[in-house]
Tab-separated table of C-alpha atoms (C1' of nucleotides) and ligand atoms in Angstrom:
chain	number	residue	atom	x	y	z
A	1479	MET	CA	106.153	73.975	151.146
A	1480	LYS	CA	105.748	70.693	149.391
A	1481	ILE	CA	107.502	69.548	146.259
A	1482	SER	CA	105.620	67.829	143.470
A	1483	LYS	CA	106.722	64.671	141.736
A	1484	THR	CA	107.405	66.704	138.591
A	1485	GLU	CA	109.558	69.174	140.465
A	1486	GLU	CA	111.448	66.278	141.988
A	1487	ASN	CA	112.143	64.788	138.576
A	1488	TYR	CA	113.481	68.107	137.358
A	1489	LEU	CA	115.726	68.427	140.413
A	1490	LYS	CA	117.180	64.998	139.719
A	1491	VAL	CA	117.858	65.831	136.087
A	1492	ILE	CA	119.510	69.142	136.944
A	1493	PHE	CA	121.578	67.422	139.626
A	1494	SER	CA	122.756	64.776	137.174
A	1495	ILE	CA	123.898	67.435	134.700
A	1496	LEU	CA	125.763	69.427	137.357
A	1497	GLU	CA	127.284	66.193	138.679
A	1498	LYS	CA	129.092	65.764	135.367
A	1499	GLY	CA	131.130	68.866	136.123
A	1500	LYS	CA	129.066	71.463	134.254
A	1501	PRO	CA	128.974	74.810	136.085
A	1502	SER	CA	125.256	75.125	135.309
A	1503	ALA	CA	122.514	73.172	133.570
A	1504	SER	CA	121.229	74.627	130.297
A	1505	THR	CA	117.565	74.789	129.358
A	1506	ASN	CA	118.208	72.606	126.341
A	1507	ALA	CA	120.107	69.933	128.264
A	1508	ILE	CA	117.285	69.705	130.782
A	1509	SER	CA	114.600	69.625	128.113
A	1510	LYS	CA	116.385	66.781	126.365
A	1511	LYS	CA	116.594	64.655	129.509
A	1512	MET	CA	113.088	65.500	130.644
A	1513	GLN	CA	111.543	64.951	127.219
A	1514	THR	CA	109.692	68.253	127.477
A	1515	SER	CA	109.904	71.452	125.458
A	1516	ALA	CA	112.457	74.144	126.254
A	1517	ALA	CA	109.582	76.489	127.072
A	1518	SER	CA	108.309	74.109	129.743
A	1519	VAL	CA	111.778	73.930	131.245
A	1520	THR	CA	112.029	77.718	131.519
A	1521	ASP	CA	108.647	77.656	133.231
A	1522	MET	CA	109.643	75.006	135.723
A	1523	VAL	CA	113.081	76.416	136.418
A	1524	LYS	CA	111.446	79.681	137.436
A	1525	ARG	CA	109.159	77.821	139.778
A	1526	LEU	CA	112.085	75.949	141.340
A	1527	ALA	CA	113.874	79.275	141.784
A	1528	LYS	CA	110.824	80.789	143.455
A	1529	LYS	CA	110.832	77.853	145.868
A	1530	LYS	CA	114.534	78.429	146.603
A	1531	LEU	CA	115.498	75.043	145.220
A	1532	ALA	CA	117.399	76.451	142.244
A	1533	ILE	CA	119.170	79.605	141.143
A	1534	HIS	CA	118.286	80.842	137.705
A	1535	GLU	CA	119.994	83.591	135.755
A	1536	SER	CA	118.203	84.316	132.519
A	1537	HIS	CA	120.066	82.838	129.540
A	1538	LYS	CA	122.805	81.524	131.841
A	1539	GLY	CA	121.425	78.206	132.965
A	1540	VAL	CA	120.406	76.932	136.356
A	1541	LYS	CA	122.210	75.695	139.489
A	1542	LEU	CA	120.773	74.048	142.567
A	1543	THR	CA	120.659	75.624	145.994
A	1544	LYS	CA	121.942	73.596	148.923
A	1545	ARG	CA	118.410	72.498	149.671
A	1546	GLY	CA	117.756	71.610	146.024
A	1547	GLY	CA	120.892	69.485	146.018
A	1548	GLN	CA	119.904	67.769	149.244
A	1549	ILE	CA	116.515	66.862	147.865
A	1550	ALA	CA	118.079	65.496	144.679
A	1551	THR	CA	120.501	63.446	146.755
A	1552	MET	CA	117.707	61.961	148.834
A	1553	LEU	CA	115.878	61.078	145.613
A	1554	LEU	CA	118.958	59.206	144.401
A	1555	ARG	CA	119.139	57.466	147.761
A	1556	LYS	CA	115.531	56.361	147.475
A	1557	HIS	CA	115.805	55.404	143.813
A	1558	ARG	CA	118.880	53.265	144.359
A	1559	LEU	CA	117.692	51.598	147.545
A	1560	TRP	CA	114.456	50.595	145.849
A	1561	GLU	CA	116.472	49.191	142.963
A	1562	VAL	CA	118.439	47.071	145.405
A	1563	PHE	CA	115.174	45.898	146.939
A	1564	LEU	CA	113.743	44.924	143.557
A	1565	VAL	CA	116.850	43.002	142.535
A	1566	ASP	CA	117.855	41.440	145.864
A	1567	LYS	CA	114.434	40.687	147.304
A	1568	LEU	CA	112.062	40.418	144.356
A	1569	ASP	CA	114.607	38.862	141.986
A	1570	PHE	CA	114.269	41.336	139.151
A	1571	LEU	CA	117.135	41.699	136.700
A	1572	TRP	CA	119.229	44.870	136.705
A	1573	ASP	CA	117.728	46.008	133.422
A	1574	GLU	CA	114.124	45.725	134.669
A	1575	VAL	CA	114.117	47.962	137.719
A	1576	HIS	CA	114.665	51.523	136.555
A	1577	GLU	CA	111.087	52.455	135.688
A	1578	MET	CA	109.686	51.092	138.932
A	1579	ALA	CA	112.327	52.901	140.979
A	1580	GLU	CA	111.496	56.056	139.040
A	1581	GLU	CA	108.059	55.939	140.700
A	1582	LEU	CA	109.028	54.504	144.072
A	1583	GLU	CA	111.570	57.288	144.644
A	1584	HIS	CA	108.718	59.780	145.076
A	1585	ILE	CA	107.188	58.102	148.113
A	1586	GLN	CA	107.651	60.478	151.020
A	1587	SER	CA	108.845	58.921	154.244
A	1588	LYS	CA	112.292	59.356	155.675
A	1589	GLU	CA	111.578	56.700	158.252
A	1590	MET	CA	110.537	54.177	155.613
A	1591	ILE	CA	113.634	54.671	153.505
A	1592	ASP	CA	115.963	54.455	156.496
A	1593	ARG	CA	114.312	51.207	157.541
A	1594	LEU	CA	114.480	49.895	153.990
A	1595	ASP	CA	118.186	50.733	154.005
A	1596	SER	CA	118.811	48.648	157.095
A	1597	PHE	CA	116.491	45.854	155.892
A	1598	LEU	CA	118.690	45.609	152.799
A	1599	GLY	CA	121.862	45.543	154.920
A	1600	ASN	CA	122.925	49.153	154.224
A	1601	PRO	CA	124.156	48.543	150.686
A	1602	LYS	CA	126.702	51.046	149.405
A	1603	PHE	CA	126.042	50.535	145.686
A	1604	ASP	CA	122.946	49.874	143.605
A	1605	PRO	CA	122.522	47.079	141.013
A	1606	HIS	CA	124.229	49.261	138.397
A	1607	GLY	CA	127.187	50.052	140.622
A	1608	ASP	CA	126.023	53.574	141.428
A	1609	PRO	CA	126.767	54.777	144.964
A	1610	ILE	CA	123.892	55.020	147.442
A	1611	PRO	CA	124.001	58.164	149.601
A	1612	ASP	CA	123.585	57.484	153.315
A	1613	ALA	CA	120.904	59.120	155.470
A	1614	GLU	CA	123.083	62.239	155.743
A	1615	GLY	CA	123.625	62.449	152.007
A	1616	ASN	CA	127.207	61.193	151.848
A	1617	PHE	CA	128.100	59.157	148.797
A	1618	ALA	CA	130.473	56.225	149.085
A	1619	THR	CA	133.471	56.667	146.832
A	1620	ARG	CA	135.524	54.048	145.088
A	1621	GLN	CA	138.461	54.196	142.754
A	1622	GLN	CA	137.205	53.025	139.412
A	1623	THR	CA	138.463	53.412	135.848
A	1624	PRO	CA	136.569	53.235	132.571
A	1625	LEU	CA	137.668	50.186	130.594
A	1626	ASN	CA	138.867	52.323	127.669
A	1627	GLU	CA	141.680	53.672	129.864
A	1628	PHE	CA	143.050	50.200	130.575
A	1629	LYS	CA	146.196	49.030	128.758
A	1630	VAL	CA	146.819	45.651	127.186
A	1631	GLY	CA	147.668	43.099	129.847
A	1632	GLU	CA	145.867	44.919	132.686
A	1633	LYS	CA	143.153	43.160	134.686
A	1634	GLY	CA	140.128	44.369	136.625
A	1635	THR	CA	136.664	43.665	137.964
A	1636	VAL	CA	133.526	45.335	136.622
A	1637	VAL	CA	132.025	47.531	139.350
A	1638	GLY	CA	129.757	49.888	137.461
A	1639	VAL	CA	128.203	51.086	134.233
A	1640	ARG	CA	128.248	54.681	133.012
A	1641	GLU	CA	124.876	54.359	131.327
A	1642	SER	CA	122.129	52.065	132.549
A	1643	SER	CA	119.703	51.990	129.649
A	1644	THR	CA	117.826	48.737	129.192
A	1645	PRO	CA	119.338	47.951	125.747
A	1646	PHE	CA	122.882	48.389	127.034
A	1647	LEU	CA	122.271	46.262	130.123
A	1648	GLN	CA	120.558	43.559	128.105
A	1649	TYR	CA	123.459	43.521	125.691
A	1650	LEU	CA	125.834	43.020	128.625
A	1651	ASP	CA	123.615	40.184	129.887
A	1652	GLN	CA	123.930	38.566	126.481
A	1653	LEU	CA	127.715	38.758	126.734
A	1654	ASP	CA	127.503	37.235	130.228
A	1655	LEU	CA	129.056	40.404	131.516
A	1656	GLY	CA	127.865	42.073	134.693
A	1657	LEU	CA	128.979	43.572	137.992
A	1658	GLY	CA	131.705	41.345	139.394
A	1659	SER	CA	132.892	40.049	136.027
A	1660	LYS	CA	136.679	39.627	135.786
A	1661	VAL	CA	138.236	41.216	132.730
A	1662	GLU	CA	141.728	41.073	131.211
A	1663	ILE	CA	142.643	43.217	128.210
A	1664	LEU	CA	144.124	41.032	125.482
A	1665	GLU	CA	144.257	43.474	122.562
A	1666	LYS	CA	143.260	47.055	121.796
A	1667	PHE	CA	142.360	48.161	118.271
A	1668	GLU	CA	143.182	51.833	118.056
A	1669	TYR	CA	141.404	52.602	114.810
A	1670	ASP	CA	137.920	52.064	116.277
A	1671	ASN	CA	138.731	51.795	120.003
A	1672	SER	CA	137.366	48.255	120.235
A	1673	ALA	CA	139.151	45.643	122.345
A	1674	LYS	CA	139.506	41.924	122.762
A	1675	ILE	CA	139.100	40.870	126.384
A	1676	LEU	CA	139.294	37.672	128.421
A	1677	LEU	CA	136.078	37.401	130.405
A	1678	ASN	CA	136.118	35.563	133.738
A	1679	LYS	CA	139.353	33.812	132.774
A	1680	SER	CA	137.444	31.672	130.345
A	1681	LYS	CA	135.914	33.441	127.351
A	1682	GLU	CA	137.508	35.698	124.751
A	1683	ILE	CA	135.190	38.367	123.349
A	1684	VAL	CA	135.512	41.540	121.325
A	1685	ILE	CA	133.726	44.653	122.573
A	1686	THR	CA	133.270	48.009	120.852
A	1687	GLY	CA	134.755	51.292	121.945
A	1688	LYS	CA	131.342	52.434	123.142
A	1689	VAL	CA	131.090	49.484	125.504
A	1690	CYS	CA	134.647	50.135	126.774
A	1691	LEU	CA	133.656	53.699	127.553
A	1692	ASN	CA	130.589	52.639	129.511
A	1693	LEU	CA	132.140	50.048	131.795
A	1694	PHE	CA	133.834	50.984	135.065
A	1695	LEU	CA	136.379	48.600	136.525
A	1696	GLN	CA	138.378	48.320	139.667
A	1697	LYS	CA	141.982	47.262	139.098
B	40	MET	CA	94.027	54.877	128.307
B	41	LYS	CA	95.809	55.588	131.519
B	42	ILE	CA	94.284	56.318	134.889
B	43	SER	CA	95.598	59.073	137.117
B	44	LYS	CA	96.395	58.690	140.783
B	45	THR	CA	93.436	60.927	141.585
B	46	GLU	CA	91.078	58.829	139.508
B	47	GLU	CA	92.392	55.742	141.272
B	48	ASN	CA	91.705	57.255	144.671
B	49	TYR	CA	88.140	58.060	143.631
B	50	LEU	CA	87.626	54.515	142.344
B	51	LYS	CA	88.747	53.127	145.690
B	52	VAL	CA	86.424	55.400	147.614
B	53	ILE	CA	83.448	54.550	145.409
B	54	PHE	CA	84.269	50.862	145.709
B	55	SER	CA	84.400	51.080	149.493
B	56	ILE	CA	80.962	52.711	149.617
B	57	LEU	CA	79.397	50.139	147.291
B	58	GLU	CA	81.085	47.362	149.274
B	59	LYS	CA	79.002	48.328	152.296
B	60	GLY	CA	75.883	47.235	150.428
B	61	LYS	CA	74.782	50.607	149.041
B	62	PRO	CA	73.241	50.278	145.555
B	63	SER	CA	75.111	53.380	144.441
B	64	ALA	CA	77.544	55.917	145.862
B	65	SER	CA	76.180	59.425	146.418
B	66	THR	CA	78.077	62.576	145.520
B	67	ASN	CA	78.054	63.664	149.149
B	68	ALA	CA	79.338	60.353	150.494
B	69	ILE	CA	82.211	60.449	148.037
B	70	SER	CA	83.008	64.089	148.746
B	71	LYS	CA	83.142	63.360	152.462
B	72	LYS	CA	85.604	60.487	152.053
B	73	MET	CA	87.700	62.288	149.445
B	74	GLN	CA	87.786	65.540	151.388
B	75	THR	CA	86.845	67.460	148.256
B	76	SER	CA	83.801	69.558	147.387
B	77	ALA	CA	80.647	67.988	146.004
B	78	ALA	CA	81.214	69.961	142.808
B	79	SER	CA	84.595	68.334	142.299
B	80	VAL	CA	83.037	64.926	142.783
B	81	THR	CA	80.416	65.554	140.109
B	82	ASP	CA	83.219	66.600	137.792
B	83	MET	CA	85.320	63.542	138.456
B	84	VAL	CA	82.429	61.118	138.343
B	85	LYS	CA	81.642	62.366	134.849
B	86	ARG	CA	85.228	61.801	133.820
B	87	LEU	CA	85.208	58.286	135.230
B	88	ALA	CA	81.984	57.627	133.327
B	89	LYS	CA	83.519	58.914	130.111
B	90	LYS	CA	86.391	56.485	130.633
B	91	LYS	CA	83.919	53.624	131.165
B	92	LEU	CA	85.074	53.071	134.708
B	93	ALA	CA	81.812	54.209	136.284
B	94	ILE	CA	78.143	54.610	135.466
B	95	HIS	CA	76.612	57.902	136.426
B	96	GLU	CA	72.940	58.833	136.370
B	97	SER	CA	72.394	62.457	137.231
B	98	HIS	CA	71.125	62.871	140.808
B	99	LYS	CA	71.089	59.107	141.272
B	100	GLY	CA	74.647	58.397	142.345
B	101	VAL	CA	77.388	56.372	140.740
B	102	LYS	CA	78.221	52.693	140.313
B	103	LEU	CA	81.389	51.089	139.006
B	104	THR	CA	81.651	49.192	135.747
B	105	LYS	CA	83.292	45.784	135.811
B	106	ARG	CA	86.577	47.361	134.790
B	107	GLY	CA	86.245	50.101	137.412
B	108	GLY	CA	85.672	47.447	140.055
B	109	GLN	CA	88.652	45.427	138.872
B	110	ILE	CA	90.930	48.433	139.101
B	111	ALA	CA	89.669	49.240	142.600
B	112	THR	CA	90.263	45.631	143.623
B	113	MET	CA	93.831	45.687	142.342
B	114	LEU	CA	94.404	48.917	144.268
B	115	LEU	CA	93.242	47.200	147.452
B	116	ARG	CA	95.541	44.293	146.647
B	117	LYS	CA	98.478	46.629	146.255
B	118	HIS	CA	97.609	48.742	149.281
B	119	ARG	CA	97.262	45.753	151.561
B	120	LEU	CA	100.318	43.890	150.315
B	121	TRP	CA	102.457	46.986	150.868
B	122	GLU	CA	101.015	47.265	154.369
B	123	VAL	CA	102.089	43.699	155.053
B	124	PHE	CA	105.548	44.515	153.725
B	125	LEU	CA	105.864	47.573	155.948
B	126	VAL	CA	104.776	45.699	159.067
B	127	ASP	CA	106.405	42.306	158.467
B	128	LYS	CA	109.653	43.397	156.837
B	129	LEU	CA	110.261	46.976	157.966
B	130	ASP	CA	108.790	46.504	161.464
B	131	PHE	CA	106.307	49.350	161.360
B	132	LEU	CA	103.309	49.240	163.695
B	133	TRP	CA	99.833	48.653	162.267
B	134	ASP	CA	98.835	52.245	162.937
B	135	GLU	CA	101.800	53.710	161.031
B	136	VAL	CA	101.439	52.165	157.593
B	137	HIS	CA	98.257	53.533	156.046
B	138	GLU	CA	99.623	56.792	154.607
B	139	MET	CA	102.630	55.118	153.027
B	140	ALA	CA	100.480	52.386	151.479
B	141	GLU	CA	98.164	55.102	150.177
B	142	GLU	CA	101.062	56.242	147.968
B	143	LEU	CA	102.654	52.863	147.235
B	144	GLU	CA	99.358	51.488	145.896
B	145	HIS	CA	99.684	53.742	142.846
B	146	ILE	CA	102.914	52.229	141.569
B	147	GLN	CA	102.112	50.516	138.299
B	148	SER	CA	103.570	47.079	137.823
B	149	LYS	CA	101.590	43.888	137.902
B	150	GLU	CA	104.782	41.877	137.902
B	151	MET	CA	106.168	43.749	140.893
B	152	ILE	CA	103.080	43.270	142.998
B	153	ASP	CA	102.826	39.577	142.163
B	154	ARG	CA	106.455	39.127	143.173
B	155	LEU	CA	105.905	41.134	146.332
B	156	ASP	CA	102.972	38.848	147.108
B	157	SER	CA	105.111	35.748	146.893
B	158	PHE	CA	108.029	37.405	148.709
B	159	LEU	CA	105.627	38.007	151.599
B	160	GLY	CA	104.411	34.411	151.504
B	161	ASN	CA	101.054	35.109	149.827
B	162	PRO	CA	99.368	36.579	152.885
B	163	LYS	CA	95.576	36.428	152.898
B	164	PHE	CA	94.974	39.323	155.299
B	165	ASP	CA	96.632	42.664	155.910
B	166	PRO	CA	97.828	44.019	159.287
B	167	HIS	CA	94.301	45.263	160.022
B	168	GLY	CA	92.684	41.949	159.200
B	169	ASP	CA	91.383	43.089	155.806
B	170	PRO	CA	91.397	40.433	153.077
B	171	ILE	CA	94.005	40.707	150.311
B	172	PRO	CA	92.625	39.943	146.831
B	173	ASP	CA	94.714	37.454	144.858
B	174	ALA	CA	96.131	38.190	141.408
B	175	GLU	CA	92.736	37.350	139.880
B	176	GLY	CA	90.875	39.638	142.247
B	177	ASN	CA	89.352	37.008	144.537
B	178	PHE	CA	89.003	38.003	148.165
B	179	ALA	CA	89.556	35.474	150.921
B	180	THR	CA	86.480	35.165	153.098
B	181	ARG	CA	86.254	34.353	156.750
B	182	GLN	CA	83.370	34.077	159.158
B	183	GLN	CA	83.743	36.937	161.578
B	184	THR	CA	81.366	38.697	163.951
B	185	PRO	CA	81.514	42.198	165.395
B	186	LEU	CA	82.096	42.035	169.137
B	187	ASN	CA	78.826	43.837	169.883
B	188	GLU	CA	76.913	40.797	168.640
B	189	PHE	CA	78.589	38.483	171.138
B	190	LYS	CA	76.661	37.372	174.225
B	191	VAL	CA	77.929	37.153	177.782
B	192	GLY	CA	80.079	34.067	178.235
B	193	GLU	CA	81.064	33.755	174.556
B	194	LYS	CA	84.732	33.696	173.538
B	195	GLY	CA	86.596	34.669	170.397
B	196	THR	CA	89.813	35.844	168.798
B	197	VAL	CA	90.241	39.318	167.298
B	198	VAL	CA	90.751	38.975	163.531
B	199	GLY	CA	89.961	42.430	162.206
B	200	VAL	CA	88.976	46.040	162.785
B	201	ARG	CA	86.099	47.813	161.049
B	202	GLU	CA	87.874	51.147	161.082
B	203	SER	CA	91.640	51.507	160.912
B	204	SER	CA	92.195	55.127	161.839
B	205	THR	CA	95.409	55.842	163.686
B	206	PRO	CA	93.698	57.025	166.909
B	207	PHE	CA	91.567	53.886	167.120
B	208	LEU	CA	94.533	51.578	166.483
B	209	GLN	CA	96.707	53.409	168.981
B	210	TYR	CA	93.949	53.160	171.545
B	211	LEU	CA	93.828	49.401	170.982
B	212	ASP	CA	97.620	49.243	171.363
B	213	GLN	CA	97.242	50.996	174.705
B	214	LEU	CA	94.755	48.364	175.797
B	215	ASP	CA	97.185	45.663	174.645
B	216	LEU	CA	94.538	44.549	172.236
B	217	GLY	CA	95.386	43.555	168.658
B	218	LEU	CA	94.874	40.911	165.995
B	219	GLY	CA	95.088	37.524	167.708
B	220	SER	CA	93.940	38.744	171.121
B	221	LYS	CA	91.677	36.305	172.953
B	222	VAL	CA	88.478	37.827	174.285
B	223	GLU	CA	85.763	36.526	176.606
B	224	ILE	CA	82.652	38.592	177.297
B	225	LEU	CA	82.145	38.919	181.037
B	226	GLU	CA	79.345	41.504	181.196
B	227	LYS	CA	77.324	43.651	178.821
B	228	PHE	CA	75.881	47.002	179.872
B	229	GLU	CA	72.804	47.572	177.757
B	230	TYR	CA	72.249	51.214	178.552
B	231	ASP	CA	75.420	52.369	176.739
B	232	ASN	CA	76.451	49.172	174.936
B	233	SER	CA	79.761	48.971	176.760
B	234	ALA	CA	81.123	45.631	177.929
B	235	LYS	CA	83.536	44.118	180.411
B	236	ILE	CA	85.827	41.586	178.781
B	237	LEU	CA	88.580	39.186	179.809
B	238	LEU	CA	91.578	39.858	177.595
B	239	ASN	CA	94.005	37.031	176.842
B	240	LYS	CA	92.685	35.091	179.862
B	241	SER	CA	94.479	37.508	182.134
B	242	LYS	CA	93.195	41.075	182.202
B	243	GLU	CA	89.706	42.416	182.814
B	244	ILE	CA	88.928	45.644	180.949
B	245	VAL	CA	85.850	47.685	180.076
B	246	ILE	CA	85.387	48.822	176.496
B	247	THR	CA	82.818	51.208	175.028
B	248	GLY	CA	80.053	50.324	172.603
B	249	LYS	CA	81.965	52.054	169.824
B	250	VAL	CA	84.955	49.794	170.324
B	251	CYS	CA	82.680	46.714	170.415
B	252	LEU	CA	81.236	47.755	167.076
B	253	ASN	CA	84.655	48.151	165.486
B	254	LEU	CA	86.214	44.839	166.467
B	255	PHE	CA	85.694	41.678	164.430
B	256	LEU	CA	86.167	38.317	166.142
B	257	GLN	CA	86.216	34.714	165.151
B	258	LYS	CA	84.374	32.441	167.574
C	1169	DT	C1'	132.051	93.154	112.731
C	1170	DT	C1'	128.002	92.040	110.618
C	1171	DT	C1'	125.250	88.178	109.503
C	1172	DT	C1'	123.499	83.692	110.569
C	1173	DA	C1'	122.411	79.998	113.556
C	1174	DT	C1'	121.235	78.433	117.988
C	1175	DT	C1'	119.384	78.866	122.457
C	1176	DT	C1'	116.288	80.786	125.564
C	1177	DT	C1'	112.388	83.266	126.862
C	1178	DT	C1'	107.732	85.160	126.244
C	1179	DA	C1'	102.970	85.006	124.757
C	1180	DG	C1'	98.948	82.640	124.453
C	1181	DG	C1'	96.442	78.259	124.929
C	1182	DC	C1'	95.111	73.626	126.675
C	1183	DT	C1'	93.782	69.903	130.222
C	1184	DA	C1'	93.254	67.855	134.907
C	1185	DA	C1'	91.829	68.770	139.249
C	1186	DT	C1'	90.366	71.701	142.332
C	1187	DC	C1'	87.451	75.644	144.422
C	1188	DT	C1'	83.076	78.948	145.594
C	1189	DA	C1'	78.633	80.600	144.583
C	1190	DA	C1'	74.388	79.995	142.443
C	1191	DA	C1'	70.852	77.233	140.185
C	1192	DA	C1'	68.244	73.061	139.762
C	1193	DA	C1'	66.545	68.747	141.369
C	1194	DT	C1'	65.147	65.759	144.942
C	1195	DT	C1'	63.738	64.610	149.547
C	1196	DT	C1'	61.573	65.684	153.890
C	1197	DA	C1'	58.424	68.105	156.723
C	1198	DT	C1'	54.435	70.691	157.485
D	1353	DA	C1'	50.216	69.489	148.295
D	1354	DT	C1'	53.044	73.045	149.242
D	1355	DA	C1'	57.022	74.767	151.534
D	1356	DA	C1'	61.529	74.040	153.465
D	1357	DA	C1'	65.734	71.633	153.633
D	1358	DT	C1'	69.106	68.984	151.481
D	1359	DT	C1'	71.641	67.201	147.702
D	1360	DT	C1'	73.453	67.609	143.280
D	1361	DT	C1'	74.766	69.975	139.312
D	1362	DT	C1'	76.290	74.020	136.649
D	1363	DA	C1'	78.924	78.248	135.959
D	1364	DG	C1'	82.965	80.507	136.283
D	1365	DA	C1'	87.797	80.751	138.261
D	1366	DT	C1'	92.362	79.121	139.629
D	1367	DT	C1'	96.810	76.502	139.525
D	1368	DA	C1'	100.327	73.122	137.796
D	1369	DG	C1'	102.317	71.429	133.984
D	1370	DC	C1'	102.467	71.077	129.481
D	1371	DC	C1'	102.364	72.697	124.381
D	1372	DT	C1'	103.442	75.692	119.783
D	1373	DA	C1'	104.774	79.819	117.606
D	1374	DA	C1'	107.077	84.037	117.803
D	1375	DA	C1'	110.389	87.230	119.830
D	1376	DA	C1'	114.671	88.186	122.065
D	1377	DA	C1'	119.268	87.111	123.463
D	1378	DT	C1'	123.518	84.823	122.832
D	1379	DA	C1'	126.987	82.296	120.251
D	1380	DA	C1'	129.159	81.026	115.921
D	1381	DA	C1'	130.497	81.968	111.281
D	1382	DA	C1'	131.599	84.698	107.501
E	3089	MN	MN1	110.948	59.784	139.173
E	3090	MN	MN1	120.578	52.447	139.246
E	3091	MN	MN1	96.069	56.333	147.314
E	3092	MN	MN1	94.832	47.953	155.898
DNA sequence: TTTTATTTTTAGGCTAATCTAAAAATTTAT
DNA sequence: ATAAATTTTTAGATTAGCCTAAAAATAAAA
């Protein structure tokens, strides 16, 4: 039984919703992420259920079966490895690779992706700091804290971004802020959650609360 | 106006038929290569014509417009560059890469393919000896002769294969015969077009007329 | 606890890409 | 030149994936 590209994209979206701790993914949440109507989602969710990739209880959202979760995980593996390839080997910037990886992830060949993995030196994280599952589906873990939870005086290194939309990444580029940047909290402004930070021991900048929320650091 | 993967595959097939000198591609020839019914071909050919990618005269076959030909050429460029990547970087064998390239060729990004090209060192030929069009669509040319046209005593180097089906390529692997192999014709047997050759100045083998027809050599 | 708002599902339709069977056109053979 | 064979097109259906509008179910508010 083969899985279409569309079905794969749905599996990934459902997986990403469940990953955030939700007990099940709602029709509306899926339709928002997939940019399709709620009716189309109901349609597709039924098809995924029929293929034993998802479990659907009417009006109660959808979960993934073990197999559905495995497929989603392998899609993330492929997506992230291709992103590493595009950045490390073809010199793309981290904000340019998402769309291409969105297509490349659907190429079917376990052997190819395992070889790509070793060609790239078995990276554990993608260009946005997201963990790359290994061939068995195990994610690397790492202790990381969103910048907004840091206190004044604390220091850390940027290791990931919560959101990797092009505008956000380009804004970070503008600030000269990326994975590996050293950050020290100089001041925190409670009334709007913005903060003044010392970047790479050299530049003082002010960043908004939204940016603080979207940056993951290692202490 | 965007072109579907299916439309792209049809364009490639039509291009490959026209490339062999035919003035137009017949419905049957296309249906054979596409593994679809003749009725489906008629359908698709009309759609390609409506999109100005092909010219269709009822019962008289189909040709490609300039734009149709350009798209087919870029597909060959992508297909062949990915094949080089798979063989040179991921260490696949020449008989293992076709199916993967068949999918990879549909990834849309001019920038990506141009960068891949330079990452690979701007190769002029793919792992089967087929020429790789450059970014402007120009094919490298090379004087090459099918082995069956060689006379006894003549020598040459294998530079390409007419057909790159897995069984044929694996058979060549078995014979220790690949791109770069040195060949000298020792005897030709007219009655079945087979020949005895000296391979790499060391091994005498007999090959059938079919094999002779499918090997291209440079004198 | 009704009423109202929101979410989800159903009903009915559309397009791309495919199929089989039958009709029409063209080519080949007699 | 007519008949037979082959090729191509048309007709009519099917499936995946999508849509809008309406109905049904659930959640929130009064
Ligand atoms: Mn995708
Ligand atoms: Mn990523
Ligand atoms: Mn293809
Ligand atoms: Mn090739």
